Short mmCIF file of C-alpha atoms in Angstrom, two decimals:
data_model
loop_
_atom_site.label_atom_id
_atom_site.label_comp_id
_atom_site.label_asym_id
_atom_site.label_seq_id
_atom_site.Cartn_x
_atom_site.Cartn_y
_atom_site.Cartn_z
CA UNK A 1386 0.00 0.00 0.00
CA UNK A 1387 0.83 3.73 -0.09
CA UNK A 1388 2.31 3.77 -3.56
CA UNK A 1389 3.35 7.05 -5.14
CA UNK A 1390 4.09 7.32 -8.83
CA UNK A 1391 5.71 10.03 -10.91
CA UNK A 1392 5.48 10.72 -14.59
CA UNK A 1393 7.59 11.02 -16.56
CA UNK A 1394 10.53 9.20 -15.05
CA UNK A 1395 12.89 11.23 -17.18
CA UNK A 1396 12.51 14.14 -19.53
CA UNK A 1397 14.76 16.18 -21.76
CA UNK A 1398 13.62 19.62 -22.81
CA UNK A 1399 15.08 22.62 -24.55
CA UNK A 1400 15.99 25.78 -22.73
CA UNK A 1401 13.06 28.18 -22.54
CA UNK A 1402 10.35 25.56 -22.68
CA UNK A 1403 8.13 24.37 -19.83
CA UNK A 1404 7.79 20.87 -18.52
CA UNK A 1405 5.17 19.32 -16.26
CA UNK A 1406 5.83 16.52 -13.79
CA UNK A 1407 2.97 14.56 -12.26
CA UNK A 1408 2.88 12.97 -8.84
CA UNK A 1409 0.08 10.54 -8.06
CA UNK A 1410 -0.92 8.61 -4.99
CA UNK A 1411 -2.18 5.35 -6.43
CA UNK A 1412 -3.97 3.63 -3.57
CA UNK A 1413 -4.66 6.36 -1.07
CA UNK A 1414 -5.75 9.95 -0.85
CA UNK A 1415 -3.10 12.48 0.01
CA UNK A 1416 -4.16 15.83 1.34
CA UNK A 1417 -0.54 16.92 1.45
CA UNK A 1418 2.23 16.30 -1.03
CA UNK A 1419 5.80 17.53 -1.02
CA UNK A 1420 8.20 18.36 -3.83
CA UNK A 1421 11.92 17.91 -3.38
CA UNK A 1422 14.90 18.63 -5.56
CA UNK A 1423 18.08 16.62 -5.48
CA UNK A 1424 21.32 17.60 -7.17
CA UNK A 1425 23.84 14.86 -8.02
CA UNK A 1426 25.46 13.36 -4.96
CA UNK A 1427 23.53 15.70 -2.68
CA UNK A 1428 20.66 15.50 -0.28
CA UNK A 1429 17.01 16.28 -0.86
CA UNK A 1430 15.97 19.86 -0.53
CA UNK A 1431 12.32 20.59 0.11
CA UNK A 1432 10.96 22.95 -2.51
CA UNK A 1433 7.33 23.25 -1.49
CA UNK A 1434 4.44 21.73 0.38
CA UNK A 1435 1.30 21.20 -1.62
CA UNK A 1436 -2.12 20.96 -0.01
CA UNK A 1437 -5.15 19.83 -1.96
CA UNK A 1438 -7.31 22.73 -3.03
CA UNK A 1439 -5.04 25.47 -1.78
CA UNK A 1440 -1.91 27.30 -2.81
CA UNK A 1441 1.41 25.62 -2.28
CA UNK A 1442 3.77 26.81 0.42
CA UNK A 1443 7.24 27.38 -0.99
CA UNK A 1444 10.49 27.16 0.90
CA UNK A 1445 12.69 30.18 1.13
CA UNK A 1446 14.66 30.75 -2.03
CA UNK A 1447 12.37 28.76 -4.30
CA UNK A 1448 10.84 30.83 -7.10
CA UNK A 1449 7.12 30.18 -7.04
CA UNK A 1450 6.64 31.72 -10.48
CA UNK A 1451 9.18 29.37 -11.94
CA UNK A 1452 8.10 26.20 -10.17
CA UNK A 1453 4.33 26.10 -10.42
CA UNK A 1454 2.65 23.58 -8.19
CA UNK A 1455 -0.96 22.50 -8.50
CA UNK A 1456 -2.73 20.04 -6.21
CA UNK A 1457 -6.16 19.87 -7.78
CA UNK A 1458 -7.23 16.51 -6.41
CA UNK A 1459 -6.49 14.22 -3.50
CA UNK A 1460 -4.44 11.94 -5.71
CA UNK A 1461 -2.60 14.28 -8.04
CA UNK A 1462 -0.09 17.08 -7.67
CA UNK A 1463 1.83 18.59 -10.56
CA UNK A 1464 5.06 20.55 -10.73
CA UNK A 1465 5.60 22.70 -13.80
CA UNK A 1466 9.05 24.08 -14.44
CA UNK A 1467 8.48 27.18 -16.52
CA UNK A 1468 11.02 28.64 -18.94
CA UNK A 1469 13.46 25.94 -18.01
CA UNK A 1470 17.19 26.60 -18.04
CA UNK A 1471 20.12 24.20 -17.82
CA UNK A 1472 20.57 25.03 -14.13
CA UNK A 1473 17.10 23.58 -13.51
CA UNK A 1474 18.40 20.17 -14.52
CA UNK A 1475 18.00 17.99 -11.49
CA UNK A 1476 16.24 15.01 -9.96
CA UNK A 1477 12.78 15.96 -8.72
CA UNK A 1478 11.09 13.75 -6.14
CA UNK A 1479 7.61 14.03 -4.73
CA UNK A 1480 6.21 12.49 -1.61
CA UNK A 1481 2.76 12.14 -0.12
CA UNK A 1482 1.73 12.30 3.46
CA UNK A 1483 -0.20 9.25 4.54
CA UNK A 1484 -1.83 8.97 7.93
CA UNK A 1485 0.41 10.80 10.33
CA UNK A 1486 2.12 14.18 9.98
CA UNK A 1487 5.58 12.63 9.78
CA UNK A 1488 4.88 9.67 7.51
CA UNK A 1489 5.76 10.34 3.89
CA UNK A 1490 5.89 7.95 0.97
CA UNK A 1491 8.18 8.90 -1.86
CA UNK A 1492 7.78 8.65 -5.58
CA UNK A 1493 10.50 7.20 -7.80
CA UNK A 1494 11.66 10.61 -8.99
CA UNK A 1495 11.89 12.42 -12.32
CA UNK A 1496 15.19 13.21 -13.96
CA UNK A 1497 14.97 16.54 -15.78
CA UNK A 1498 17.66 17.55 -18.25
CA UNK A 1499 17.47 20.97 -19.87
CA UNK A 1500 19.63 21.41 -22.97
CA UNK B 614 15.72 24.71 14.10
CA UNK B 615 16.29 21.05 13.46
CA UNK B 616 19.28 19.63 11.62
CA UNK B 617 20.89 16.33 10.80
CA UNK B 618 24.57 15.49 10.44
CA UNK B 619 25.75 12.33 8.78
CA UNK B 620 29.40 11.64 9.44
CA UNK B 621 31.14 10.14 6.47
CA UNK B 622 29.84 10.79 3.00
CA UNK B 623 31.30 7.46 1.86
CA UNK B 624 31.57 4.23 3.79
CA UNK B 625 33.10 1.08 2.40
CA UNK B 626 32.75 -2.36 4.00
CA UNK B 627 33.46 -5.90 3.01
CA UNK B 628 30.62 -8.27 2.33
CA UNK B 629 29.66 -9.93 5.61
CA UNK B 630 31.13 -7.14 7.74
CA UNK B 631 29.29 -4.87 10.13
CA UNK B 632 27.67 -1.80 8.66
CA UNK B 633 27.63 1.36 10.78
CA UNK B 634 26.29 4.61 9.38
CA UNK B 635 26.34 7.56 11.73
CA UNK B 636 23.65 10.16 12.25
CA UNK B 637 23.45 12.93 14.79
CA UNK B 638 20.57 15.32 15.07
CA UNK B 639 19.80 18.66 16.59
CA UNK B 640 16.32 19.39 17.78
CA UNK B 641 14.85 21.48 20.53
CA UNK B 642 11.92 19.11 20.92
CA UNK B 643 11.67 15.32 20.93
CA UNK B 644 12.30 14.30 17.37
CA UNK B 645 10.96 11.66 15.08
CA UNK B 646 13.90 10.07 13.28
CA UNK B 647 14.10 8.17 10.03
CA UNK B 648 16.51 6.29 7.83
CA UNK B 649 15.85 6.07 4.11
CA UNK B 650 17.69 4.20 1.39
CA UNK B 651 18.00 5.40 -2.19
CA UNK B 652 19.15 3.26 -5.09
CA UNK B 653 20.46 4.98 -8.23
CA UNK B 654 17.84 7.01 -10.06
CA UNK B 655 15.12 5.97 -7.66
CA UNK B 656 13.11 7.59 -4.92
CA UNK B 657 13.53 6.99 -1.23
CA UNK B 658 12.48 3.87 0.60
CA UNK B 659 11.87 3.93 4.32
CA UNK B 660 14.19 1.59 6.22
CA UNK B 661 13.02 2.34 9.73
CA UNK B 662 11.74 5.05 11.99
CA UNK B 663 11.74 6.07 15.62
CA UNK B 664 8.78 7.95 16.98
CA UNK B 665 8.22 6.94 20.59
CA UNK B 666 8.72 3.90 22.79
CA UNK B 667 11.54 1.42 22.37
CA UNK B 668 14.77 3.13 21.46
CA UNK B 669 16.11 0.20 19.46
CA UNK B 670 14.24 0.11 16.20
CA UNK B 671 14.32 -2.71 13.70
CA UNK B 672 13.70 -2.11 10.06
CA UNK B 673 13.68 -3.87 6.75
CA UNK B 674 16.56 -5.79 5.21
CA UNK B 675 18.12 -6.55 8.58
CA UNK B 676 18.88 -2.95 9.51
CA UNK B 677 18.34 -1.47 12.92
CA UNK B 678 19.03 1.82 14.66
CA UNK B 679 19.18 2.98 18.24
CA UNK B 680 17.93 6.34 19.44
CA UNK B 681 20.28 7.72 22.07
CA UNK B 682 18.94 10.94 23.46
CA UNK B 683 22.01 11.66 25.58
CA UNK B 684 24.21 11.46 22.50
CA UNK B 685 21.62 12.96 20.10
CA UNK B 686 22.38 10.07 17.79
CA UNK B 687 20.49 7.62 15.65
CA UNK B 688 23.14 5.41 14.07
CA UNK B 689 22.15 2.75 11.56
CA UNK B 690 23.64 -0.73 11.78
CA UNK B 691 23.47 -4.07 10.10
CA UNK B 692 25.44 -7.08 11.40
CA UNK B 693 26.42 -8.47 8.02
CA UNK B 694 26.62 -6.44 4.82
CA UNK B 695 25.33 -7.79 1.55
CA UNK B 696 26.20 -6.61 -1.92
CA UNK B 697 22.61 -5.49 -2.39
CA UNK B 698 23.02 -3.01 0.47
CA UNK B 699 25.16 -0.77 -1.70
CA UNK B 700 23.17 2.45 -1.98
CA UNK B 701 22.81 5.96 -0.61
CA UNK B 702 21.43 6.25 2.91
CA UNK B 703 19.76 9.32 4.32
CA UNK B 704 18.98 10.12 7.91
CA UNK B 705 16.08 12.52 8.48
CA UNK B 706 14.42 14.27 11.40
CA UNK B 707 10.87 15.50 11.74
CA UNK B 708 9.59 17.82 14.39
CA UNK B 709 6.03 18.96 14.66
CA UNK B 710 6.95 22.60 14.84
CA UNK B 711 8.65 22.55 11.47
CA UNK B 712 6.12 20.16 10.05
CA UNK B 713 8.64 18.86 7.55
CA UNK B 714 11.41 16.37 7.13
CA UNK B 715 14.98 17.60 7.24
CA UNK B 716 17.50 15.31 5.58
CA UNK B 717 21.15 14.75 6.22
CA UNK B 718 23.63 14.96 3.37
CA UNK B 719 23.62 11.22 2.84
CA UNK B 720 26.15 8.40 3.10
CA UNK B 721 27.10 6.33 0.11
CA UNK B 722 27.62 2.72 1.20
CA UNK B 723 29.91 0.58 -0.88
CA UNK B 724 30.09 -3.16 -0.29
CA UNK B 725 33.15 -4.99 -1.56
CA UNK B 726 33.77 -8.66 -2.08
#
C-alpha cells in the first residue's frame, strides 16, 4: 500500500520551454504532497508543500513563479518548471503524506535535463 | 531549528562485515527520526523510523538503529553487509513545529567482495 508514482521518469527539454511533472498517490488519498529537488550526490531539498485545493507553500529561495505547483485533487499534484534553463536540470522527487504528519511515501523521482 | 549530520559521506565495508552509518541530530523538541535508502535514479524507501517507545528500532533488510537521546544520535547498523546493500542512505528528522522532514547529506555505502 501507499504507492506514489511520478510521470515522466525522465525528460529532456530545450531551454526556454516548460515541462510538467505529475505525482500521483495510487492507492490512497493524500491531502498533502511535497516536492523535493536533489542535485547529483547531494541531499534532498524541500521545494514546497502542496495541499489539496489550496496554494502551495514554498520554501525560502524557491521561485514560485518558476516552479508552479498544483494540487487539484487528493491523488494528483503537478510541478511545472516554466522557462526551463540548464541550471534547472535535477532530480525531482515528490512524496505524499499518509496517515500521520511525519509519515511520507516517496515517488521514484523524475530526472529533468534541460539542454 | 532542526538539523541532521551524517558523518562520512562514503563508507566502504566488506561483504559480511558490520555496517555502521552515523547520524546525529539537533532538535529542541523530541524528534521523530528516520533512515531512508536510495538506489540509483530511484526515490527513497523507508528503512526504519523512531517515533516513541523502544529506542532500538528494527527495520527492513536486517537494519536497525538505536535512538540515544544523551548522545543525540540515531546510528544505523546491520550485522552483516550484503552486496545489495550498496546504496545511498539518508537520515532525516521531523519535528512537529517545522512540520517537515529535514534530511542529512547522505552516506554512500559501498560493499566490496
